[in-house]
Short mmCIF file of C-alpha atoms in Angstrom, two decimals:
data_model
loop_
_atom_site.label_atom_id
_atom_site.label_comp_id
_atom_site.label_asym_id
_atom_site.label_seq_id
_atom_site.Cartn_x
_atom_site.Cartn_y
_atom_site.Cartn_z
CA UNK A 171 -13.92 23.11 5.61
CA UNK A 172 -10.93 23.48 7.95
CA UNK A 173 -11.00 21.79 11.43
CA UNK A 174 -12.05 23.61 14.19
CA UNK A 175 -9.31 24.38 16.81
CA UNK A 176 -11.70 24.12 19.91
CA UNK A 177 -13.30 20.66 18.86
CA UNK A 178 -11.96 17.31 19.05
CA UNK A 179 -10.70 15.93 15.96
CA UNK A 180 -9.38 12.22 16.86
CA UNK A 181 -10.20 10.01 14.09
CA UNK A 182 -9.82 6.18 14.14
CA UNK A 183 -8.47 4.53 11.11
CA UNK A 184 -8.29 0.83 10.33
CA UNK A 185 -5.57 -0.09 6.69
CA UNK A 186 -6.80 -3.86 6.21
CA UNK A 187 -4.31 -4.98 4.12
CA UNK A 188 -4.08 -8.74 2.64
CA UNK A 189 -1.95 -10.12 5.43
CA UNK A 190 -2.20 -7.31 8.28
CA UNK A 191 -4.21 -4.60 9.97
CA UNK A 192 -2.98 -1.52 10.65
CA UNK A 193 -4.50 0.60 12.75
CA UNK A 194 -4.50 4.12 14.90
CA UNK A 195 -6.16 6.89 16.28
CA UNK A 196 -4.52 10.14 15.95
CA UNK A 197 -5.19 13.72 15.13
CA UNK A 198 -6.05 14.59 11.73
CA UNK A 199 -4.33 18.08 12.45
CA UNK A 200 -1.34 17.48 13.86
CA UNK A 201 -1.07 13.58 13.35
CA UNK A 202 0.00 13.09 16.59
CA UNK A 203 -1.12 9.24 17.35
CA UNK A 204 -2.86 8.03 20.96
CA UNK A 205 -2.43 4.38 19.82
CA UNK A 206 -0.95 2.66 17.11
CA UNK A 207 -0.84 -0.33 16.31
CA UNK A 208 -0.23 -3.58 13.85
CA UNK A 209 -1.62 -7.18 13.89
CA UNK A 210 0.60 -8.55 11.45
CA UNK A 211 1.07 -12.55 9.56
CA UNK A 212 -2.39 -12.71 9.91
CA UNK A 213 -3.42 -16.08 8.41
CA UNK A 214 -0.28 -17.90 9.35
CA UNK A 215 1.04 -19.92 12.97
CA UNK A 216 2.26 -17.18 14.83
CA UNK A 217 -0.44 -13.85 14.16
CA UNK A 218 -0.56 -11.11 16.97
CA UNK A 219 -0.71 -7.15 17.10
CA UNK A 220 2.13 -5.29 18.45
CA UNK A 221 0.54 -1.84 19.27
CA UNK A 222 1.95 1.47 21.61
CA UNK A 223 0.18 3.15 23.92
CA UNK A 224 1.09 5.99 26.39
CA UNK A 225 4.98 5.29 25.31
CA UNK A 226 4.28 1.58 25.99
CA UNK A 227 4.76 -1.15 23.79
CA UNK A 228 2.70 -4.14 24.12
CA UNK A 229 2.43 -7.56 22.11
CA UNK A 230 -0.67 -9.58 21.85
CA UNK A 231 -0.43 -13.19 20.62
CA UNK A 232 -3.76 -14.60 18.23
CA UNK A 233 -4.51 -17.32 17.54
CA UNK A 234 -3.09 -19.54 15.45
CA UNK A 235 -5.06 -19.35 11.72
CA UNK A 236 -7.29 -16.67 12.91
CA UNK A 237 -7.43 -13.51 10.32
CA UNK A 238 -8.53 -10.75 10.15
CA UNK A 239 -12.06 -11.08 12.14
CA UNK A 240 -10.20 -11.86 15.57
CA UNK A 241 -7.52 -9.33 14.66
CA UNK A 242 -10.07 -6.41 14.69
CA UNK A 243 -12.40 -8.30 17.64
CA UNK A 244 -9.24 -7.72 20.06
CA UNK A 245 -8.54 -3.80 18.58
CA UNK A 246 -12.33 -3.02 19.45
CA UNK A 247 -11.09 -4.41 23.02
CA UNK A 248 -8.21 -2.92 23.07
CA UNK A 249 -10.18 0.21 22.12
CA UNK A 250 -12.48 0.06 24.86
CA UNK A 251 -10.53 -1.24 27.84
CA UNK A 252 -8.38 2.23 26.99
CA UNK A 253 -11.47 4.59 27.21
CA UNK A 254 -10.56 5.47 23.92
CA UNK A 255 -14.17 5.94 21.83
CA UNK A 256 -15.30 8.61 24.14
CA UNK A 257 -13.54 11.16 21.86
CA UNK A 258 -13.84 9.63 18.61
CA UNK A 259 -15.40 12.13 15.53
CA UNK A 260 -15.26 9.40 12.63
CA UNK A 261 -13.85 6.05 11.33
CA UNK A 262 -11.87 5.99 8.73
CA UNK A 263 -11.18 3.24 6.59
CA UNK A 264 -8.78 2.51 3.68
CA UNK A 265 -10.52 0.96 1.01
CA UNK A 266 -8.52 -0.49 -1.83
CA UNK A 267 -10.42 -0.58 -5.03
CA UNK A 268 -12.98 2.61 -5.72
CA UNK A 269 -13.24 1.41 -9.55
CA UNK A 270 -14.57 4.49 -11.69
CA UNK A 271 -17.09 5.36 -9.47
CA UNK A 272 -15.56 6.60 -6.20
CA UNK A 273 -12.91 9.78 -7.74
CA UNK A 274 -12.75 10.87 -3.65
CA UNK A 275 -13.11 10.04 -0.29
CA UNK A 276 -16.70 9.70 0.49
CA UNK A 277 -18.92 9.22 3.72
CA UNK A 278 -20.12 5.88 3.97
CA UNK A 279 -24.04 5.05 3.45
CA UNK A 280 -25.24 1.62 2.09
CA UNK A 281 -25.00 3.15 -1.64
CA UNK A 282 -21.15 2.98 -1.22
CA UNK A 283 -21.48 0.05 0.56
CA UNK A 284 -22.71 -1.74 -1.92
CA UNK A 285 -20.50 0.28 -4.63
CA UNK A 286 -17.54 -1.20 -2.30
CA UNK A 287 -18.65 -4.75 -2.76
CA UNK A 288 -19.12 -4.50 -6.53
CA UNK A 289 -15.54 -3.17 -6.87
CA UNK A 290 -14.00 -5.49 -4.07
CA UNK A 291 -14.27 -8.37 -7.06
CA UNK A 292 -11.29 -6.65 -8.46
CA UNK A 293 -9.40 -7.10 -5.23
CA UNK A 294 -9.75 -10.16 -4.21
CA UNK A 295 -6.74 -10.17 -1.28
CA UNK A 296 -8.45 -6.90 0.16
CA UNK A 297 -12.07 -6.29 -0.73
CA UNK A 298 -13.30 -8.87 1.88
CA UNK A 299 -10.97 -7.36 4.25
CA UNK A 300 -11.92 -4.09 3.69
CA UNK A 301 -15.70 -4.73 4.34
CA UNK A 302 -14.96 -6.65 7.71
CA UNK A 303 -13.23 -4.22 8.84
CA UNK A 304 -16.54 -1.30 7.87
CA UNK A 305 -18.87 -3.28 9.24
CA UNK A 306 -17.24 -4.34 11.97
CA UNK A 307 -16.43 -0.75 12.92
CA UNK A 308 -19.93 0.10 12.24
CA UNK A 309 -21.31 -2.28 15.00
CA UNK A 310 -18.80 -1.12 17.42
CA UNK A 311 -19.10 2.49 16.73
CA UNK A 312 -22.46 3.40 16.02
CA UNK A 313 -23.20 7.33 15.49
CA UNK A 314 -19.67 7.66 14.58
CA UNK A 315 -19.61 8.98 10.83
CA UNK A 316 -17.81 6.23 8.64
CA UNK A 317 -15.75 6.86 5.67
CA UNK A 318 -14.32 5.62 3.18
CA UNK A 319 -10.36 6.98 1.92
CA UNK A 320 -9.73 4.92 -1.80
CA UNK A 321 -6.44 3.71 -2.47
CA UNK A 322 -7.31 4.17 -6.40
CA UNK A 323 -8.16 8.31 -6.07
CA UNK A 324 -4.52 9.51 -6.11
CA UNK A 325 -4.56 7.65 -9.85
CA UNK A 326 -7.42 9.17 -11.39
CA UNK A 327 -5.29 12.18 -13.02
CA UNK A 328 -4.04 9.49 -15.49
CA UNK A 329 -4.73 9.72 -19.13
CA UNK A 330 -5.75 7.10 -21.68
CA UNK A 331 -2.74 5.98 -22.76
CA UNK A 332 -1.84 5.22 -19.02
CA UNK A 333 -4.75 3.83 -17.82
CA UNK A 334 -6.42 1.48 -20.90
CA UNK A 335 -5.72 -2.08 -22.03
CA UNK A 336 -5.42 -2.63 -25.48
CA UNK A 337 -8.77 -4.81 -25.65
CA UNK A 338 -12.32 -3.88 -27.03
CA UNK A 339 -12.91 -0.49 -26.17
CA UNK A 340 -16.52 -1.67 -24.83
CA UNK A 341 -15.20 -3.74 -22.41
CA UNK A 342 -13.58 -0.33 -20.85
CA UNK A 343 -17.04 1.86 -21.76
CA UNK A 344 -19.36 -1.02 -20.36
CA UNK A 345 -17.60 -2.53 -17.66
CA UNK A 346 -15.23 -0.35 -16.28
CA UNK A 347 -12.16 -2.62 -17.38
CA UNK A 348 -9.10 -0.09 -17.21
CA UNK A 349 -5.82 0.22 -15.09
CA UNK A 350 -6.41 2.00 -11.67
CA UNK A 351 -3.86 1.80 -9.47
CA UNK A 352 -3.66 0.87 -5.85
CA UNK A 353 -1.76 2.44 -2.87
CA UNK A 354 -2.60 6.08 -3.84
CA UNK A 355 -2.54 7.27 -0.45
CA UNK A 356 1.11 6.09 0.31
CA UNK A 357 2.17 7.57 -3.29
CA UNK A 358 0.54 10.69 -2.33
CA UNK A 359 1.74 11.46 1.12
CA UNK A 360 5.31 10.24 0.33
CA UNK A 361 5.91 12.33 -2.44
CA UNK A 362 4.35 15.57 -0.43
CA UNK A 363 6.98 14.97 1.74
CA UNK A 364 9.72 14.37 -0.39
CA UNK A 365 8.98 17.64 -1.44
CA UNK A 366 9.32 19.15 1.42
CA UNK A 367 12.23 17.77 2.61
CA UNK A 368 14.04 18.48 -0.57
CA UNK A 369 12.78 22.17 -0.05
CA UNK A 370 10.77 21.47 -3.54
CA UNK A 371 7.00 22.78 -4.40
CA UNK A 372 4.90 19.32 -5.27
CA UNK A 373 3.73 21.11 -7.88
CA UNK A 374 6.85 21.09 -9.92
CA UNK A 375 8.31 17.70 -8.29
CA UNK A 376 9.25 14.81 -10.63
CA UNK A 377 9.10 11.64 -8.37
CA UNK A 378 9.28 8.23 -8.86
CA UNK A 379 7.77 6.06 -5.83
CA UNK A 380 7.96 2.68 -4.50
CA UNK A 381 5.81 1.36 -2.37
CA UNK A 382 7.03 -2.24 -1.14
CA UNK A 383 5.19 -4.24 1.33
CA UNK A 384 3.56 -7.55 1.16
CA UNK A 385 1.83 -5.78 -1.76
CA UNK A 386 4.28 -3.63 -4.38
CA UNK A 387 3.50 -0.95 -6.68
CA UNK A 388 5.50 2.00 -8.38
CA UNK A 389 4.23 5.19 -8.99
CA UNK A 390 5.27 7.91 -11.95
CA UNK A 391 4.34 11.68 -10.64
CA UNK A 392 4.99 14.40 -12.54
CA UNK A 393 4.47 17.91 -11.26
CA UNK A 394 2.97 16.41 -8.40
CA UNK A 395 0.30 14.18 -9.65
CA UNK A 396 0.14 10.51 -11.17
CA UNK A 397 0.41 9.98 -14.43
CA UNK A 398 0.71 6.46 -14.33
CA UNK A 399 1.79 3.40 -11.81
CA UNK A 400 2.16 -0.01 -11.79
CA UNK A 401 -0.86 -1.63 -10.76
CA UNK A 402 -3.52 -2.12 -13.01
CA UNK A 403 -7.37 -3.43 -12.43
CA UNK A 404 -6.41 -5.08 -9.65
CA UNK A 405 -3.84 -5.34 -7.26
CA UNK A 406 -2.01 -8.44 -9.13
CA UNK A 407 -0.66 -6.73 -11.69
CA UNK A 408 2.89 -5.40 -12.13
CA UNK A 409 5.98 -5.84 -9.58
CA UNK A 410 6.61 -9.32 -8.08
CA UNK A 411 5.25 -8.99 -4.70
CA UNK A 412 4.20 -11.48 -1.11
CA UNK A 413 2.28 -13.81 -3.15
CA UNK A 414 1.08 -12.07 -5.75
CA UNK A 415 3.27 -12.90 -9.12
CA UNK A 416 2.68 -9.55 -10.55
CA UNK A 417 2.80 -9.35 -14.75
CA UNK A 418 2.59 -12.83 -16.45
CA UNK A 419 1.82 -13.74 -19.67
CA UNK A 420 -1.89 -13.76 -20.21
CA UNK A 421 -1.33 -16.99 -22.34
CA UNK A 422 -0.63 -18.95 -18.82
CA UNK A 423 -4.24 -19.18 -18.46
CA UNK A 424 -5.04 -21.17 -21.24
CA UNK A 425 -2.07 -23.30 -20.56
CA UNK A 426 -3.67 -23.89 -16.85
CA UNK A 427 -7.03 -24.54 -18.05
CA UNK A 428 -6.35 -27.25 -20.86
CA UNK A 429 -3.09 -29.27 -20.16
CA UNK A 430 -2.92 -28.92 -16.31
CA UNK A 431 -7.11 -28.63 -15.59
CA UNK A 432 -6.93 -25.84 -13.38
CA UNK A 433 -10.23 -24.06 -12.50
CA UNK A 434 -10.59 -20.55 -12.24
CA UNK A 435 -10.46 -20.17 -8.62
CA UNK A 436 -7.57 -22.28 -8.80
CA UNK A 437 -5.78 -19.90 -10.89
CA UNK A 438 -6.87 -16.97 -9.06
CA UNK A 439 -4.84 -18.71 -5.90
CA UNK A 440 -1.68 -19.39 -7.78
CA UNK A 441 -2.00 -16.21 -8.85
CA UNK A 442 -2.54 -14.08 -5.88
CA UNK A 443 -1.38 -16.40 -3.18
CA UNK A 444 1.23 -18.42 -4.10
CA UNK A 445 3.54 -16.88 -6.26
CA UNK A 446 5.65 -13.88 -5.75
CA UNK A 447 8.50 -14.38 -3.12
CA UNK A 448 6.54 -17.01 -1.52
CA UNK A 449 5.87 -18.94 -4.38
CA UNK A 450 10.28 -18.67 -5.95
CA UNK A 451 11.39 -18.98 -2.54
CA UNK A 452 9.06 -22.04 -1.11
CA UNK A 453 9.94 -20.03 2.32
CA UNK A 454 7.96 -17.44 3.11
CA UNK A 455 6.35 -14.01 1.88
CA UNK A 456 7.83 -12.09 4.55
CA UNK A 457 11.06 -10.87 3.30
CA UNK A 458 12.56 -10.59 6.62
CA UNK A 459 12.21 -14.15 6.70
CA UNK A 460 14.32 -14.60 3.07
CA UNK A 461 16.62 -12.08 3.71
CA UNK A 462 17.68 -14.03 6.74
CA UNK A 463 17.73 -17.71 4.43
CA UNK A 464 19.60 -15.89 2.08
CA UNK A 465 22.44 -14.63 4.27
CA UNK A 466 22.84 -18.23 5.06
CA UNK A 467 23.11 -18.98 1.24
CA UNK A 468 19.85 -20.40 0.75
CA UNK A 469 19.63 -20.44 -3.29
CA UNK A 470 16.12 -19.89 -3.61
CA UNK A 471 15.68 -17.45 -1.12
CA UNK A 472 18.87 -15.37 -2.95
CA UNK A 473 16.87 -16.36 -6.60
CA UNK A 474 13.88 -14.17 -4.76
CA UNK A 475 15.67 -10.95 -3.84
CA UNK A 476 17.56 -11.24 -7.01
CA UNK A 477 14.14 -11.42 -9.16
CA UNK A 478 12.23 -9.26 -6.53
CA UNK A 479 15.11 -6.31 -7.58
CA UNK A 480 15.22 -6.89 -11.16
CA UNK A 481 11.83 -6.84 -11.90
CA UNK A 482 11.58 -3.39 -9.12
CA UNK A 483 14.39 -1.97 -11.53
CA UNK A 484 12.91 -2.72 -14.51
CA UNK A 485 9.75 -0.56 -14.16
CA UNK A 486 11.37 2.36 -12.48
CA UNK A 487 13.41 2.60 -15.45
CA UNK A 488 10.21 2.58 -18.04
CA UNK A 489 8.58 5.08 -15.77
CA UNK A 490 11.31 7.98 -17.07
CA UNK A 491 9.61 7.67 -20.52
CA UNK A 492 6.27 9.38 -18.89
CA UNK A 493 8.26 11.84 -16.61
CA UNK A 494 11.12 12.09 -18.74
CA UNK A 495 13.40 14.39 -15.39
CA UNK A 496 13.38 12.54 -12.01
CA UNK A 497 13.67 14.44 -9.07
CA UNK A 498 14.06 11.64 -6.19
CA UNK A 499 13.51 7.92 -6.26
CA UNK A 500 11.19 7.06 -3.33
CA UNK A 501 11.58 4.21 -1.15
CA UNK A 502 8.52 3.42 0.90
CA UNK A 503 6.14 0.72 2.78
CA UNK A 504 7.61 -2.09 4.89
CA UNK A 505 10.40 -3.38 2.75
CA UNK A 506 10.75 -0.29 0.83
CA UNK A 507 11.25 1.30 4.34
CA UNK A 508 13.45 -1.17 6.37
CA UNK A 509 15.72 -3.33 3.80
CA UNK A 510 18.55 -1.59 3.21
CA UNK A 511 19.41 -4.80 0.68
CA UNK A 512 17.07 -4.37 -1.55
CA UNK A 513 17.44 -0.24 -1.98
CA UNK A 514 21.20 -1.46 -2.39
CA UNK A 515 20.50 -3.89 -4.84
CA UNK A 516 17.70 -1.67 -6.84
CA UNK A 517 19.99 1.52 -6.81
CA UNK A 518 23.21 -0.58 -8.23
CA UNK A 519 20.76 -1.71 -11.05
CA UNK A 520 19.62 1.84 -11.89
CA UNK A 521 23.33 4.01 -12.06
CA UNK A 522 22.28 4.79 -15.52
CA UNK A 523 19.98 7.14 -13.74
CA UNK A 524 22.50 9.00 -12.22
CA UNK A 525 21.88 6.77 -8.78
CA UNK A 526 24.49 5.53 -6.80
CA UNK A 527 23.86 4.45 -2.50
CA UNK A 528 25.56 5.45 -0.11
CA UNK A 529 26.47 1.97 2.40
CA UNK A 530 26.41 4.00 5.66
CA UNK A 531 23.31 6.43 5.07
CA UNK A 532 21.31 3.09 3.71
CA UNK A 533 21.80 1.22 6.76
CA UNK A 534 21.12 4.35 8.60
CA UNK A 535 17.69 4.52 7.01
CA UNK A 536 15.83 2.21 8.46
CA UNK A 537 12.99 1.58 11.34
CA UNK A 538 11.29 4.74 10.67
CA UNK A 539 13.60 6.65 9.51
CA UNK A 540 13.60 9.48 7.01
CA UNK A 541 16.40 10.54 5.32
CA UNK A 542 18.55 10.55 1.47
CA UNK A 543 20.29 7.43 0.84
CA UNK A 544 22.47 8.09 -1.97
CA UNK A 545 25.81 9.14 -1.92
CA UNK A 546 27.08 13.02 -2.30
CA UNK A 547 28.08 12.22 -6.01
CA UNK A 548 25.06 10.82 -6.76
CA UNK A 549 23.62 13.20 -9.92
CA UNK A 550 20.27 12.02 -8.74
CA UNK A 551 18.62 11.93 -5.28
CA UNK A 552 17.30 8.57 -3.77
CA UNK A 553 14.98 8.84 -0.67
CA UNK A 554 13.65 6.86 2.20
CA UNK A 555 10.60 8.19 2.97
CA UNK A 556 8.29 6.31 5.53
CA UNK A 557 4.42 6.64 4.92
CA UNK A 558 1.84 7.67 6.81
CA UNK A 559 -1.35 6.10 4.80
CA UNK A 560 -3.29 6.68 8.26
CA UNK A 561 -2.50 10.58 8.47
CA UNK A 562 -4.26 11.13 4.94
CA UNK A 563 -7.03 8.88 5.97
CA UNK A 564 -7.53 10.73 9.01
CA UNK A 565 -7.19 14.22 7.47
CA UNK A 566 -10.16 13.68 5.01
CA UNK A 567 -12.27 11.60 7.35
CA UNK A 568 -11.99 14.27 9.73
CA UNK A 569 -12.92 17.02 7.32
CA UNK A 570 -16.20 15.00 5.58
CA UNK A 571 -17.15 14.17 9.66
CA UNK A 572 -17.23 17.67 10.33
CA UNK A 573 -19.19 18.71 7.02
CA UNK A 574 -22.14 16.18 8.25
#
């Protein structure tokens, strides 16, 4: 059902993320925002939310070790002391994992909560996150319809042979185990808009997208839909990422259990909080933070980027086997959006592809900024494209509010 002209349609939306909050409330029409916002190195000394309001840019400091509780006790202030609820139709909230139950966006009653925490097991960096920030909303906001946007939807046009393991085929039918993919929002709204801005129906668009943050995952769309991406049942899997190492040989975990006597929880930490650039670097997961070490010719920090690339590289590459004619390479998310040295690094890597960067346009393309990064020779087109994950979250929370 299309939104009503005459009634308000400002939607709050809160992206809990492993390591940050994002958070806005804008109009799911137009997208225009009234406040932004984004409390970010959550977890760490020096946490705080940067948000704009009315054209004014203000920074609040956190405490040090407090997550993501405080960080969404100070937006409900924030919230309030603005006179902002008055207006509010619905909540909407990015949820990460859906598993093979939630296929859509869905209002949010305690069926789905509890659907939610069965499938947050499979996120462990998130899930938790994701229910704070429901139930936190839910106390704050009460009457407001709540609902839930799944990062895993965007995925569910994958076949099989994209989205099963090679195990026991009853551990799939029983249990659910399969590859669904995470970030389907960003992948989605990214490549609608690469569309358009290469004046190119969706429909028939081959794209290739990268969505680099703190987490990292690629994304294969042919003819507008996935068809297969680099996350699998959980977030860990795939690219390198913050913390998270991304693919490993299963046979590590035997080698942790019996000659090192690591638990299982134990594991799961390596695994998902202190690997990735964090864990080659010994620095930091921020890439801002490496970038800047490795400019000074810090080895491990360069040893990061370096692997960080190759292993980015690597699975763009495979991904041309399922779409077989790429369109645009998409560069999204916080690194993917603002570090012009690794697109430089990645594109160099992929000139087989018909890539090649253009140095001026690269560095132009950053803080927000859309625009096509390789050069005029390039035989294929390389895009930064920044997302708006909150736009698509406000767009269908706005249109199941209105259906109640």
């Amino acid at each position: 059902m299309p939104l009503q002209p005459s009634s308000p349609h400002h939607v709050l939306v809160l992206n809990c993320g492993s390591s940050s909050l994002k958070f806005a409330i804008l109009d799911a029409q137009t997208s225009d925002e009234v406040i932004s916002g984004l409390a970010e190195r959550l977890g760490s000394d020096t946490p705080s939310i940067k948000y704009k309001f009315q054209g004014k840019k203000t920074v609040v400091e956190l405490d040090k070790g407090q997550a993501h509780a405080n960080a969404i006790d100070t937006l409900v202030k924030l919230i309030k002391d603005h006179s902002l609820a008055e207006n509010l139709i619905a909540v909407g909230h990015r949820v990460v994992h859906g598993g093979e139950h939630f296929t859509k966006s869905v209002l949010i009653d305690e069926s789905v909560i509890e659907g939610i925490t069965k499938a947050a097991a499979l996120a462990p960096l998130h899930g938790h996150a994701n229910l704070l920030g429901i139930a936190a909303a839910q106390a704050s906001f009460k009457g407001l319809p709540q609902i839930a946007v799944f990062d895993t939807a965007f995925h569910q046009t994958m076949e099989q042979v994209a989205y099963l393991y090679a195990l026991p085929y009853k551990l799939y039918t029983d249990y659910g185990v399969r590859r669904y993919g995470f970030h389907g929002t960003s992948h989605y709204y990214v490549a609608s808009q690469t569309a358009k801005l290469l004046e190119k129906p969706l429909e028939h668009s081959n794209f290739i997208s990268a969505h680099l943050g703190n987490g990292c995952s690629v994304c294969a769309i042919k003819n507008g839909i996935s068809v297969d991406t680099s996350m699998g049942l959980t977030p860990l899997e795939g690219l390198m990422m913050g913390t998270r190492s991304g693919d490993i040989d299963p046979g590590l975990f035997n080698f942790l259990t019996t000659q090192l006597d690591y638990s299982a929880a134990q594991i799961d930490d390596l695994l998902n909080k202190e690997s990735g650039l964090l864990g080659i670097s010994e620095l930091s997961n921020d890439c801002r933070t490496i970038e800047d070490a490795a400019v000074t010719g810090n080895k491990r920090a360069m040893l990061a980027l370096d692997m960080f690339c190759y292993r980015l590289a690597k699975q763009i590459a495979a991904f041309m086997v399922p779409i077989q004619r790429l369109d645009a390479l998409i560069f999204t998310g916080g690194i993917g959006e603002n570090s012009d040295i690794i697109r430089q690094k990645v594109i160099k890597q992929l000139a087989f592809l018909g890539l090649d960067c253009d140095e001026q346009a690269n560095l132009n393309a950053r803080f927000g900024s859309e625009g096509i990064i390789s050069s005029a020779h390039a035989n294929t087109t390389a895009v930064v494209m920044p997302t708006n994950e909150e736009w698509v979250i406000a767009r269908d929370a706005a249109t199941i509010a209105q259906e109640q």
